[in-house]
Short mmCIF file of C-alpha atoms in Angstrom, two decimals:
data_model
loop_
_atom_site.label_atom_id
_atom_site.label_comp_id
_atom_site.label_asym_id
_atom_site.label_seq_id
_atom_site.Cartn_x
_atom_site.Cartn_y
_atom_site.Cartn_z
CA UNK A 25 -0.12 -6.66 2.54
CA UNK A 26 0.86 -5.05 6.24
CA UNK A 27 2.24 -2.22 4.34
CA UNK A 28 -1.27 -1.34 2.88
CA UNK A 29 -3.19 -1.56 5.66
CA UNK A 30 -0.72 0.89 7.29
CA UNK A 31 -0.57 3.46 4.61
CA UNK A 32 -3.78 3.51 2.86
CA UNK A 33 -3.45 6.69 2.01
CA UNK A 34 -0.50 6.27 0.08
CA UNK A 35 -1.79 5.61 -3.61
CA UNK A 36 1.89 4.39 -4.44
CA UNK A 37 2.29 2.23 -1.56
CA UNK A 38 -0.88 0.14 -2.66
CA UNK A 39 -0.01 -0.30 -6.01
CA UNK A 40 4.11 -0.93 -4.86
CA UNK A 41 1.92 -4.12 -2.74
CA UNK A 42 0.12 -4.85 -5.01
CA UNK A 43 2.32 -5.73 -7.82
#
């Protein structure tokens, strides 16, 4: 979750946490 809230802008990284 850490990795979201330190690249929100990152469409990939969001979905790469969430899943």
């Amino acid at each position: 979750m850490d990795r979201l809230t330190t690249a929100p802008n990152t469409s990939q990284t969001f979905t790469t946490t969430t899943a």
